[in-house]
Tab-separated table of C-alpha atoms in Angstrom:
chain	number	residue	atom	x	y	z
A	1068	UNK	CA	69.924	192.459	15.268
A	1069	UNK	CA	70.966	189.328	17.164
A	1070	UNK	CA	70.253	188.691	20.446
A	1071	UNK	CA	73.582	188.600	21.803
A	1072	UNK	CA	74.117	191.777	19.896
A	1073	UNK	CA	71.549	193.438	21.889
A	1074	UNK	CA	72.664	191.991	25.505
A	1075	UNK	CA	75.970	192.974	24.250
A	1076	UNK	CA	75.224	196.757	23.652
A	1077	UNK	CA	75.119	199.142	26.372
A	1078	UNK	CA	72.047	201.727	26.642
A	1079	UNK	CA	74.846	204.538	25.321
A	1080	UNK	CA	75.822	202.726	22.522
A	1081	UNK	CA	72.537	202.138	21.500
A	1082	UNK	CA	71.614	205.422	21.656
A	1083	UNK	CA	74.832	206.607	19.941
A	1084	UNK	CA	73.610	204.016	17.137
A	1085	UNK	CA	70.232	206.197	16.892
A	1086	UNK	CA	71.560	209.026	16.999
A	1087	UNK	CA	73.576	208.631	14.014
A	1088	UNK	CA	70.965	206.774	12.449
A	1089	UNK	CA	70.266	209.494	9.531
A	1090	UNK	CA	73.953	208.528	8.349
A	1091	UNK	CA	73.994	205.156	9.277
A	1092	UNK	CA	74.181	203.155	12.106
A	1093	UNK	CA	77.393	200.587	10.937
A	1094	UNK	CA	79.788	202.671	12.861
A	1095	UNK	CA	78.364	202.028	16.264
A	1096	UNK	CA	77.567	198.619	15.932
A	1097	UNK	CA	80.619	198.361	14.536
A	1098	UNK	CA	82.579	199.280	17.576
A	1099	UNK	CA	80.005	197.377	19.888
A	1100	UNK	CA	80.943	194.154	17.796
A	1101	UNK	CA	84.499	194.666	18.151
A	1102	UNK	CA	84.429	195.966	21.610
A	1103	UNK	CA	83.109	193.213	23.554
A	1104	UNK	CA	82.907	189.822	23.632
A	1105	UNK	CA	84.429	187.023	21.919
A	1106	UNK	CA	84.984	189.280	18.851
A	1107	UNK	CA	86.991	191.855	21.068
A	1108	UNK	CA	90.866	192.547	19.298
A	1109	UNK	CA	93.448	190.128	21.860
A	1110	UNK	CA	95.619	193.374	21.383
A	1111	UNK	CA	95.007	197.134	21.660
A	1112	UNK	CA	97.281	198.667	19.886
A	1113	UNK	CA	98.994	197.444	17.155
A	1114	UNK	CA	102.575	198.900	15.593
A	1115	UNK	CA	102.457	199.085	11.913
A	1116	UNK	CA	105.530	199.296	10.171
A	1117	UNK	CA	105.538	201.644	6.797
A	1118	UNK	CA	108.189	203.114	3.756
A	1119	UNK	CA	107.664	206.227	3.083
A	1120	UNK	CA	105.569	206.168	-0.208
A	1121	UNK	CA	101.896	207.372	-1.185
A	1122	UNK	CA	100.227	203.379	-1.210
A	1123	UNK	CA	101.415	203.686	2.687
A	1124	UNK	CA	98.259	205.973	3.030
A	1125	UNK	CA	95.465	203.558	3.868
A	1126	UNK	CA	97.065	202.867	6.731
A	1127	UNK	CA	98.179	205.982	8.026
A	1128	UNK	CA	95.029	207.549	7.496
A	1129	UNK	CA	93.154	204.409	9.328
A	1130	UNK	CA	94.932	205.995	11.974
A	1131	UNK	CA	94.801	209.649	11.479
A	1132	UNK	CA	91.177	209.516	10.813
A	1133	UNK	CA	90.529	207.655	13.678
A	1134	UNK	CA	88.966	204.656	11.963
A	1135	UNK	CA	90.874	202.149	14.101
A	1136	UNK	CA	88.902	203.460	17.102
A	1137	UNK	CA	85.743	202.090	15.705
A	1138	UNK	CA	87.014	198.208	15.961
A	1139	UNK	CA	88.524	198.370	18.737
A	1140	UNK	CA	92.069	198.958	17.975
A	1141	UNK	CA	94.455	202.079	17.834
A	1142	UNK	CA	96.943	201.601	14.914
A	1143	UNK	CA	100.780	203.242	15.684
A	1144	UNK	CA	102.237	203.713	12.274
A	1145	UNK	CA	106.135	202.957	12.355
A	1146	UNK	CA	107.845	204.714	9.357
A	1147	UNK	CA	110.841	202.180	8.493
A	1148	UNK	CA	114.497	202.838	6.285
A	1149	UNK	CA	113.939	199.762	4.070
A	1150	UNK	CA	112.489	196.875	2.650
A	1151	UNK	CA	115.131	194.600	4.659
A	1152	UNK	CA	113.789	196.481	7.967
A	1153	UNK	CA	110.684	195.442	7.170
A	1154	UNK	CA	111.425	192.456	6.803
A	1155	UNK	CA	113.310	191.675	9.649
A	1156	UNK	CA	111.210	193.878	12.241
A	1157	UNK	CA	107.863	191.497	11.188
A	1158	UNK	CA	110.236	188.976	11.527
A	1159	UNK	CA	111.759	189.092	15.146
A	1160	UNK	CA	108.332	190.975	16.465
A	1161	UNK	CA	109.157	194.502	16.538
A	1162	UNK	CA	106.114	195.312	14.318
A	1163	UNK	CA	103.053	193.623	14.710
A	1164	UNK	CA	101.446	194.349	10.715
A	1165	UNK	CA	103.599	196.311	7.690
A	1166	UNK	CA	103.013	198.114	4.297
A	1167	UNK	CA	104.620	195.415	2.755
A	1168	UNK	CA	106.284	194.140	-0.829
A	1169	UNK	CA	103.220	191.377	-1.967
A	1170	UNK	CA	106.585	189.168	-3.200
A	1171	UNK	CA	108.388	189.889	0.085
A	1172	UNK	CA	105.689	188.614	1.859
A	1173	UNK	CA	106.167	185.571	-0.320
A	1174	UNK	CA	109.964	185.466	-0.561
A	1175	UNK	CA	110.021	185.299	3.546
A	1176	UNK	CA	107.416	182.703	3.302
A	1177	UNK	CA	109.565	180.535	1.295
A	1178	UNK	CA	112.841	181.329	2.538
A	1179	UNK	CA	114.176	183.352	-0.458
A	1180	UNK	CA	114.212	186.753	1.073
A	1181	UNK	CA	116.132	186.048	3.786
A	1182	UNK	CA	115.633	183.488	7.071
A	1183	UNK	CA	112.198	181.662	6.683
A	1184	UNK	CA	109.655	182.666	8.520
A	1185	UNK	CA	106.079	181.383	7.746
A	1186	UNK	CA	103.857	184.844	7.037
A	1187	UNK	CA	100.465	185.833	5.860
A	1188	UNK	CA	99.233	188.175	3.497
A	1189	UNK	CA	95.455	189.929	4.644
A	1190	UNK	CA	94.414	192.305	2.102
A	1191	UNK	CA	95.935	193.809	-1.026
A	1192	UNK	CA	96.365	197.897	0.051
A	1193	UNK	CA	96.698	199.530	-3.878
A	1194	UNK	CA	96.869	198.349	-6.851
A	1195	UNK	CA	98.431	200.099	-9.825
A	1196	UNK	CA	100.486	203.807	-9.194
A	1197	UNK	CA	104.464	202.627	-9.530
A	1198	UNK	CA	106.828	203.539	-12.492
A	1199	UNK	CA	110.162	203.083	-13.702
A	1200	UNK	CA	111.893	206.316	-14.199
A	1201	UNK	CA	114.943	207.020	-16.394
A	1202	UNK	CA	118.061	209.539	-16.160
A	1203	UNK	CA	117.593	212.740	-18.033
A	1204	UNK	CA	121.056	211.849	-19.401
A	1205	UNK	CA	119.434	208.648	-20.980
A	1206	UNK	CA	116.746	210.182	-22.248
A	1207	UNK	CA	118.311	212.997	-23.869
A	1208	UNK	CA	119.679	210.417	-25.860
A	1209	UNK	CA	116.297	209.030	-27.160
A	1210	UNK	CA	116.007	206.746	-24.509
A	1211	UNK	CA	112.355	207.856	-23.243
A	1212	UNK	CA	110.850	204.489	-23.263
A	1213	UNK	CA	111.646	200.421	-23.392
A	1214	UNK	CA	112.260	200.663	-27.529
A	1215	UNK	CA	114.055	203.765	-27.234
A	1216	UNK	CA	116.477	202.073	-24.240
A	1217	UNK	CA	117.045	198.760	-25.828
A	1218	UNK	CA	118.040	200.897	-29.050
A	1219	UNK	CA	120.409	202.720	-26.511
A	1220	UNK	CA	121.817	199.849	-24.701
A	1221	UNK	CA	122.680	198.093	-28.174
A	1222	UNK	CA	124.233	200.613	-29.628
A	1223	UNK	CA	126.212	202.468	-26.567
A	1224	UNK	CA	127.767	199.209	-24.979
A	1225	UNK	CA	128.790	200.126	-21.428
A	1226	UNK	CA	127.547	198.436	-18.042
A	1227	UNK	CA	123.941	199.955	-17.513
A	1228	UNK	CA	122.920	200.200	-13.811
A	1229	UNK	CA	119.289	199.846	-12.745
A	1230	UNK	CA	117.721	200.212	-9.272
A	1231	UNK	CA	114.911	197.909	-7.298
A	1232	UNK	CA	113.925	198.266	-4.165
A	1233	UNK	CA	113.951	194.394	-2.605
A	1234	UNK	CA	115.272	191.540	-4.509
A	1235	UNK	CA	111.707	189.731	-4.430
A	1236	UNK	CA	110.194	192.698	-4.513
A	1237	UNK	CA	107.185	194.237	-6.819
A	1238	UNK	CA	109.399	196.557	-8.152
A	1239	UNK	CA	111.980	194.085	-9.096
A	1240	UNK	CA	109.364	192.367	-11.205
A	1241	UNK	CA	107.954	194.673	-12.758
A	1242	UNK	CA	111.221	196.424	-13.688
A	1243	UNK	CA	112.814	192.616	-14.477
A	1244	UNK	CA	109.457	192.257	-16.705
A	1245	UNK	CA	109.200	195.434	-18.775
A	1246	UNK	CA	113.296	195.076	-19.345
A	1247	UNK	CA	112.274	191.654	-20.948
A	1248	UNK	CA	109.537	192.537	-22.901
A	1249	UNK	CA	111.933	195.147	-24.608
A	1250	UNK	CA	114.402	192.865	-25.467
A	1251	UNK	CA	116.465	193.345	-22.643
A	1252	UNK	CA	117.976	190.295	-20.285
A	1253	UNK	CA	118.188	192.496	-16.678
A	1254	UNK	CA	120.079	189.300	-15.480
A	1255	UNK	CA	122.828	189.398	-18.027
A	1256	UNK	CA	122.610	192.180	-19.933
A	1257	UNK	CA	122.743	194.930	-17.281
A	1258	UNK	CA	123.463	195.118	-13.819
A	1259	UNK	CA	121.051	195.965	-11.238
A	1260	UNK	CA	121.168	196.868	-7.575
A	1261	UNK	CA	118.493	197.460	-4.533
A	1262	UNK	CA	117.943	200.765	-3.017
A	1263	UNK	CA	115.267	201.673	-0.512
A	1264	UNK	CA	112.828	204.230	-2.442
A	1265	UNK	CA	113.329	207.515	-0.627
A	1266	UNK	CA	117.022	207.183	-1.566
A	1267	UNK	CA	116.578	206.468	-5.646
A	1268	UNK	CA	116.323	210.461	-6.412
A	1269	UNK	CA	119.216	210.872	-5.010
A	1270	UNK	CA	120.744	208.144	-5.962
A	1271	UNK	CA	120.359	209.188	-9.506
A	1272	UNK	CA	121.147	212.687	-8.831
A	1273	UNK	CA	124.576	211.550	-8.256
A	1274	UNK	CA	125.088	209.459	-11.681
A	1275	UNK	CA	125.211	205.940	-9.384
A	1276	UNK	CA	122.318	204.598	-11.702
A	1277	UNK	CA	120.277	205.049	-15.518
A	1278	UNK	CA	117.280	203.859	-14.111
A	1279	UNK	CA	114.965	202.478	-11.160
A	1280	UNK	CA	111.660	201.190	-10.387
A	1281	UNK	CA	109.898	202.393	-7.310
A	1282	UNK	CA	106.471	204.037	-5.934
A	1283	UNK	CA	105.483	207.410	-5.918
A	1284	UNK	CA	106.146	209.946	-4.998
A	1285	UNK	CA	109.399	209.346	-6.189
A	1286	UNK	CA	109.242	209.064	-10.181
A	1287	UNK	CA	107.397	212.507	-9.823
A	1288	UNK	CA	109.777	213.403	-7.896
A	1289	UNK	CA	112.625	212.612	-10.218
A	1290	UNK	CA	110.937	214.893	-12.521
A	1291	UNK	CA	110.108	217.793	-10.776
A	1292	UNK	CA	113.878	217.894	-9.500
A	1293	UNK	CA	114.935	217.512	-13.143
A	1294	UNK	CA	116.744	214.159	-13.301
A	1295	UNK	CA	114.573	211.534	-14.499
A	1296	UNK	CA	112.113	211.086	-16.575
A	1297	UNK	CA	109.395	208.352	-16.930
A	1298	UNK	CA	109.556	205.842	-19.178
A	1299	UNK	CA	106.479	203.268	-18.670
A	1300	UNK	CA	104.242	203.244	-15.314
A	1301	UNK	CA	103.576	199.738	-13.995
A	1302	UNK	CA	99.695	200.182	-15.126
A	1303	UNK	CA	100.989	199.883	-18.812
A	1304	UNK	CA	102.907	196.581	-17.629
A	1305	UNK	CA	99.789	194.814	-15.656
A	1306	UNK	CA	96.902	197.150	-15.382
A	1307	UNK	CA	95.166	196.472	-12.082
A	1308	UNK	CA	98.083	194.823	-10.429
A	1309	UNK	CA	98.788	193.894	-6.967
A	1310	UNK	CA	101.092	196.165	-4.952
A	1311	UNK	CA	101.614	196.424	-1.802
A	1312	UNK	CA	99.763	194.119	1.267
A	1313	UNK	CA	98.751	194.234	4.402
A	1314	UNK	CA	101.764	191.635	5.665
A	1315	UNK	CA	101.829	189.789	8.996
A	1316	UNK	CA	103.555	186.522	10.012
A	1317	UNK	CA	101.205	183.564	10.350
A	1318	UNK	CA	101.823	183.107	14.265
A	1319	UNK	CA	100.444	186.920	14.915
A	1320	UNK	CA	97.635	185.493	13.128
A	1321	UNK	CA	96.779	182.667	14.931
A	1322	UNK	CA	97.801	184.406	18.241
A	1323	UNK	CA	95.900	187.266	17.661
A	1324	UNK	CA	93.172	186.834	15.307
A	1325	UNK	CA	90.175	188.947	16.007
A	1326	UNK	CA	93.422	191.859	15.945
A	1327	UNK	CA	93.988	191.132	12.252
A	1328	UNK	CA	90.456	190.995	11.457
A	1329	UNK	CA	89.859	194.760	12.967
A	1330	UNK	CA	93.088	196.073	11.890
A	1331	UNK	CA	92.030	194.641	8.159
A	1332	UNK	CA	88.083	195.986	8.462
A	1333	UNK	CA	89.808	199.483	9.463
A	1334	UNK	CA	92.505	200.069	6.586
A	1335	UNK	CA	90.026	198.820	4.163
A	1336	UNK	CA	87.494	201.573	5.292
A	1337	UNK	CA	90.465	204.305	5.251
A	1338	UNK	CA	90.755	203.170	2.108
A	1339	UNK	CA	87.277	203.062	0.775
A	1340	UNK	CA	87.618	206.702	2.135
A	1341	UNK	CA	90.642	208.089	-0.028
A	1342	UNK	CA	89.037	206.640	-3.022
A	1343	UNK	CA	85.422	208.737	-2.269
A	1344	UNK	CA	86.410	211.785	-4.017
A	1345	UNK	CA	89.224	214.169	-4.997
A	1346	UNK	CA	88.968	216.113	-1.492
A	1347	UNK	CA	89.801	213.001	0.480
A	1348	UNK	CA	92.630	212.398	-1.369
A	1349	UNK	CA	93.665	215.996	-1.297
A	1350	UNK	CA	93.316	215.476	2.139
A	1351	UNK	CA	95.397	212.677	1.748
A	1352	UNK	CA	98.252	213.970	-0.419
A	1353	UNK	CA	98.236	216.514	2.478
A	1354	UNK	CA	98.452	214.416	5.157
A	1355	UNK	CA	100.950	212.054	4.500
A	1356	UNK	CA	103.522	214.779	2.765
A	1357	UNK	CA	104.514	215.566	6.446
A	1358	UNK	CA	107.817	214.296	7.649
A	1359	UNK	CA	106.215	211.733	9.724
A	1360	UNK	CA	105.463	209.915	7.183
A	1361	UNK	CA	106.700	210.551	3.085
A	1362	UNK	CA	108.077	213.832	3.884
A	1363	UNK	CA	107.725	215.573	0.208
A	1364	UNK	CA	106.155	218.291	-1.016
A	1365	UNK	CA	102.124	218.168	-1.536
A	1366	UNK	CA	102.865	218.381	-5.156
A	1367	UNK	CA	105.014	215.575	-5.855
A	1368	UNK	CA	101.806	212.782	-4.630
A	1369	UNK	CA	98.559	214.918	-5.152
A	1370	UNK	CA	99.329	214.869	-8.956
A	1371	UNK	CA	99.520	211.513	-9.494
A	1372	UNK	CA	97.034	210.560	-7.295
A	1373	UNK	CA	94.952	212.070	-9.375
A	1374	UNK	CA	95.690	210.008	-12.391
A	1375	UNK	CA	97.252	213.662	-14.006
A	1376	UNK	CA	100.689	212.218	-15.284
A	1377	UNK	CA	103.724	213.721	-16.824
A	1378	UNK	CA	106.661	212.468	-18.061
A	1379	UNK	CA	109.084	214.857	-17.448
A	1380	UNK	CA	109.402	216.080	-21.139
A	1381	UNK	CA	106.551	217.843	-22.590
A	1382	UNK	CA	103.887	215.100	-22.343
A	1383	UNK	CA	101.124	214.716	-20.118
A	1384	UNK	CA	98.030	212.754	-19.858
A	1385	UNK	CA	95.008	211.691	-17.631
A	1386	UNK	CA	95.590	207.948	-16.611
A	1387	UNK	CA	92.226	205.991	-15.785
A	1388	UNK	CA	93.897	203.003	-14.177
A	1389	UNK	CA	95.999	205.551	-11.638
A	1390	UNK	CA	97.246	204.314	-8.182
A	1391	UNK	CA	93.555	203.272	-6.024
A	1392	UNK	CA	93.166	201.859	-2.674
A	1393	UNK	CA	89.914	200.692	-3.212
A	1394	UNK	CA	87.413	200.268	-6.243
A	1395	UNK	CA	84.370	199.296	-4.496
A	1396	UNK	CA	86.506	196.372	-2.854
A	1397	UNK	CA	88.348	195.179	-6.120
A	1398	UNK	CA	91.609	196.219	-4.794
A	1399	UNK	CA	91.621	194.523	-1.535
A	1400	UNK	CA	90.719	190.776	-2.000
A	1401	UNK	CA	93.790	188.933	-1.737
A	1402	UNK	CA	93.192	186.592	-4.941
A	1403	UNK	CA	95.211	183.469	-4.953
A	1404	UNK	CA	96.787	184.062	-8.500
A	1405	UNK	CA	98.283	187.357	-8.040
A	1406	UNK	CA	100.170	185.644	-4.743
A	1407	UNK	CA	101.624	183.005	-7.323
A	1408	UNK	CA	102.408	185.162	-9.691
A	1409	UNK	CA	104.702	186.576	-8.326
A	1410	UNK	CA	106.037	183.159	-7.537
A	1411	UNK	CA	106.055	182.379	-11.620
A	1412	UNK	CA	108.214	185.351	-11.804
A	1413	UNK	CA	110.540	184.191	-8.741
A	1414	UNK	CA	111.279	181.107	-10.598
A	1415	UNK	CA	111.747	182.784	-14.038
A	1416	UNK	CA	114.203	184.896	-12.628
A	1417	UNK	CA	116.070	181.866	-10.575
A	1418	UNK	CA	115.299	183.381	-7.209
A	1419	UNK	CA	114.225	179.429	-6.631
A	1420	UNK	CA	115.693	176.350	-8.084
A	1421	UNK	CA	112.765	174.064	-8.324
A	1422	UNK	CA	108.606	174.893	-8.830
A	1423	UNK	CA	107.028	175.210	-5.626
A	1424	UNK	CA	103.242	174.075	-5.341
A	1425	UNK	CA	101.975	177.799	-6.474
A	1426	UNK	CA	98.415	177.102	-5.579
A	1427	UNK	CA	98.838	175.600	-1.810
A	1428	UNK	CA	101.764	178.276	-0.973
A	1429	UNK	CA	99.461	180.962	-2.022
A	1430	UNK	CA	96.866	179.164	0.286
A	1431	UNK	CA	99.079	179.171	3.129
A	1432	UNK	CA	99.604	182.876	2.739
A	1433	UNK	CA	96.169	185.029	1.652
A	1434	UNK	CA	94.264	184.653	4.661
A	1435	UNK	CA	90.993	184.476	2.495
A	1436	UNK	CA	88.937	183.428	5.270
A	1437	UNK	CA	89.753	186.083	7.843
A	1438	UNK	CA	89.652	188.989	4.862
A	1439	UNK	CA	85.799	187.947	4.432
A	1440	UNK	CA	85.102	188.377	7.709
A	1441	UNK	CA	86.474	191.899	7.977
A	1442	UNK	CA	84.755	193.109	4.355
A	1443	UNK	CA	82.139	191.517	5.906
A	1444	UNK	CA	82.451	193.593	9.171
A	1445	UNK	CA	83.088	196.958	6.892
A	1446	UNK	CA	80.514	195.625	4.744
A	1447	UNK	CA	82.374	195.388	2.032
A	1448	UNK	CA	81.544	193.035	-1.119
A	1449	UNK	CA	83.686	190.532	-1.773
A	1450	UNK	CA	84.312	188.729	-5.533
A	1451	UNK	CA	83.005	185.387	-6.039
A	1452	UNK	CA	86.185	183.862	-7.185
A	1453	UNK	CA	89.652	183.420	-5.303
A	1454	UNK	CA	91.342	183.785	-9.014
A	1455	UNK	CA	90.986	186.161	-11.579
A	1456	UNK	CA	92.234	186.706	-15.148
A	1457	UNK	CA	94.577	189.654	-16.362
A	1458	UNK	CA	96.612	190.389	-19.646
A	1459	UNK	CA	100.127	191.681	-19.241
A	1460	UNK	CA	102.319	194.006	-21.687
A	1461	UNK	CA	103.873	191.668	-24.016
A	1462	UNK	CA	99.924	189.709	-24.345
A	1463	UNK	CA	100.424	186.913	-22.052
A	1464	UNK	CA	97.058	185.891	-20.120
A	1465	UNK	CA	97.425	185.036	-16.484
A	1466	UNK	CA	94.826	183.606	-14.588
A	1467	UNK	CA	96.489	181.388	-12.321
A	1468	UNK	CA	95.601	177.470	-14.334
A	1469	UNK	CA	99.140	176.070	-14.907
A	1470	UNK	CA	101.739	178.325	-13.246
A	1471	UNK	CA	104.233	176.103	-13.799
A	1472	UNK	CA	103.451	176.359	-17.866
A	1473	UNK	CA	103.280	179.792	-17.560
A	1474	UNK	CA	106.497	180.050	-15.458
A	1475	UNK	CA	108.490	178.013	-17.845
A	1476	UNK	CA	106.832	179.964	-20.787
A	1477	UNK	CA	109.014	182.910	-21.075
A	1478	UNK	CA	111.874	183.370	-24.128
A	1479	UNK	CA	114.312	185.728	-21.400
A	1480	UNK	CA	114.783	184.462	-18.311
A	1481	UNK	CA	117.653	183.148	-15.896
């Protein structure tokens, strides 16, 4: 222990610190570290703006569990309508941090999600856990995956409407990619729409779309109220892939950076914690079903979460590569490639004109630096790399080298 650790820590703290020696003694110094000093949070409490979806739940339960508490900081979680009230409350101020799209974090950035406004991306919450979910009408029809839709689509000719949830969205991309990998143009050959996720079941209920791509719960959903079925989860597309991040703008940053440290070192503990064991994350599933938050049914997320899937018509397996919040610390670390590629795919799909320098936009953006520093503080291990190398659906390798190659690489595109 340093010295100005121990002038630093009060004669309660220190004994709280012994006394919870037999489990370890990280939580109290913790706090002490966070508490005083230079390294105390510049703000208290912190709003946190959220959609109601299961990859919302390190954050939530950073709160509910009272991890916050122990660096210094007491997390308000602020359950939003949309992706475009996300986007706007970061924005303007109303919320400090969000559950946020990793490519609208990067379409603000760059001014192709709306106004420009320069942001920063701290940690990756999940990776993996999304899927794109067809009408029962569709798949009564043999359309039950990408083969059996582009068979469909070719043979029934009719406008075919598809649902995303933010135009530079995850879910855009991955629905945009696994569309193109079967053969299927979703810029000219079919006609696609945003709706916020807890509207898509009903949405579909209604006939006003054949398909979407959204988080659980609501593909399980879709099947448990008999109207959908799932055709391909985003694991098969990428497995391992980003999702959703811990999204601030860059001046809260600077303004308030010991804040974003603690608020980072806490939701990657709550995270570390739903990934322990199948009671925390029945704990979880529990939790987050109430109507402060998803506001579903317990079975519609603990399922899933799980890695027990169905697809709504007979078949059901155990998925390895289910939705996960934290891996022993692979999910968080906010790698430079999968920032840009989600760029590659924002220029394949003409949401920008020209190539933007991938590698110093996602520089500006994953706040590498501070994300050490609170894995360090949660002592968490961090990778040794800032890139790392992944195989998609249709075999393409991406590992970040020559985005712009890789970008321009692709037979369907705008």
């Amino acid at each position: 222990m340093t010295d100005l650790l121990k002038s630093s820590l009060t004669r309660r703290t220190v004994l709280q610190a012994a006394a919870v020696g037999a489990v370890g003694i990280n939580p109290a110094l913790r706090a002490a570290v966070y508490a005083q000093g230079s390294d105390a949070p510049e703000k208290k409490e912190v709003r946190i703006g959220f959609i109601p979806l299961t990859d919302c739940a390190s954050v939530v339960m950073a709160s509910v569990l009272g991890i916050d508490k122990k660096y210094g900081v007491t997390i308000i979680p602020s359950k939003e309508a949309s992706w475009a009230g996300v986007r706007d409350k970061l924005v303007n101020g109303e919320l400090d941090f969000a559950h946020a799209l990793y490519g609208l974090i990067y379409g603000v950035h760059l001014g192709t999600a709306g106004p420009q406004k320069d942001m920063a991306v701290l940690m990756t919450l999940n990776n993996n856990g999304q899927a794109i979910t067809l009408s029962k009408k569709l798949a009564d029809k043999g359309a039950v995956d990408g083969a059996g839709l582009a068979r469909l689509m070719a043979s029934e000719k009719r406008e075919y409407t598809f649902a995303q949830t933010f135009p530079t969205g995850t879910h855009a991309m991955w629905l945009y990619y696994w569309l193109a990998a079967n053969g299927i143009n979703p810029m000219s050959g079919a006609k696609v729409i945003t709706v916020p996720p807890p509207q898509m079941v009903a949405n579909m209920r209604i006939g006003s779309m054949d398909g979407f791509c959204v988080g659980e719960p609501w593909n399980q959903r879709a099947i448990m109220d008999g109207i959908g079925i799932t055709a391909a989860t985003t694991q098969d597309i990428w497995k391992d892939h980003p999702e959703k991040v811990l999204g601030a703008t860059a001046e809260f940053i600077r303004h308030y950076p010991n804040t974003a440290r603690a608020v980072t070192a806490a939701i990657l503990e709550a995270g570390q914690w739903i990934d322990a064991s199948a009671a925390n994350k029945s704990q979880m599933a529990q939790t987050i079903a109430g109507k402060s938050y998803v506001n579903t049914s317990v079975e519609a997320i603990n399922q899933r979460i799980l890695g027990r899937y169905q697809n709504g018509m007979g078949k059901t397996w155990d998925d390895p590569n289910h939705m996960k919040f934290f891996n022993d610390g692979a999910v968080n670390f906010p790698y430079l490639s999968d920032g840009m590629w989600f760029l590659t795919q924002h220029k394949r799909w003409g949401l920008m004109k020209e190539h933007p320098d991938y590698l110093a936009v996602a520089r500006q953006i994953n706040k590498i630096d501070l994300y050490k520093q609170a894995a360090s503080a949660a002592k968490v291990s961090v990778p040794k790399d800032v890139m790392r190398s992944s195989k998609l659906m249709d075999g393409t390798v991406w590992d970040g080298k020559d985005p712009k190659k890789y970008a321009g690489s692709f037979k369907i595109h705008a």
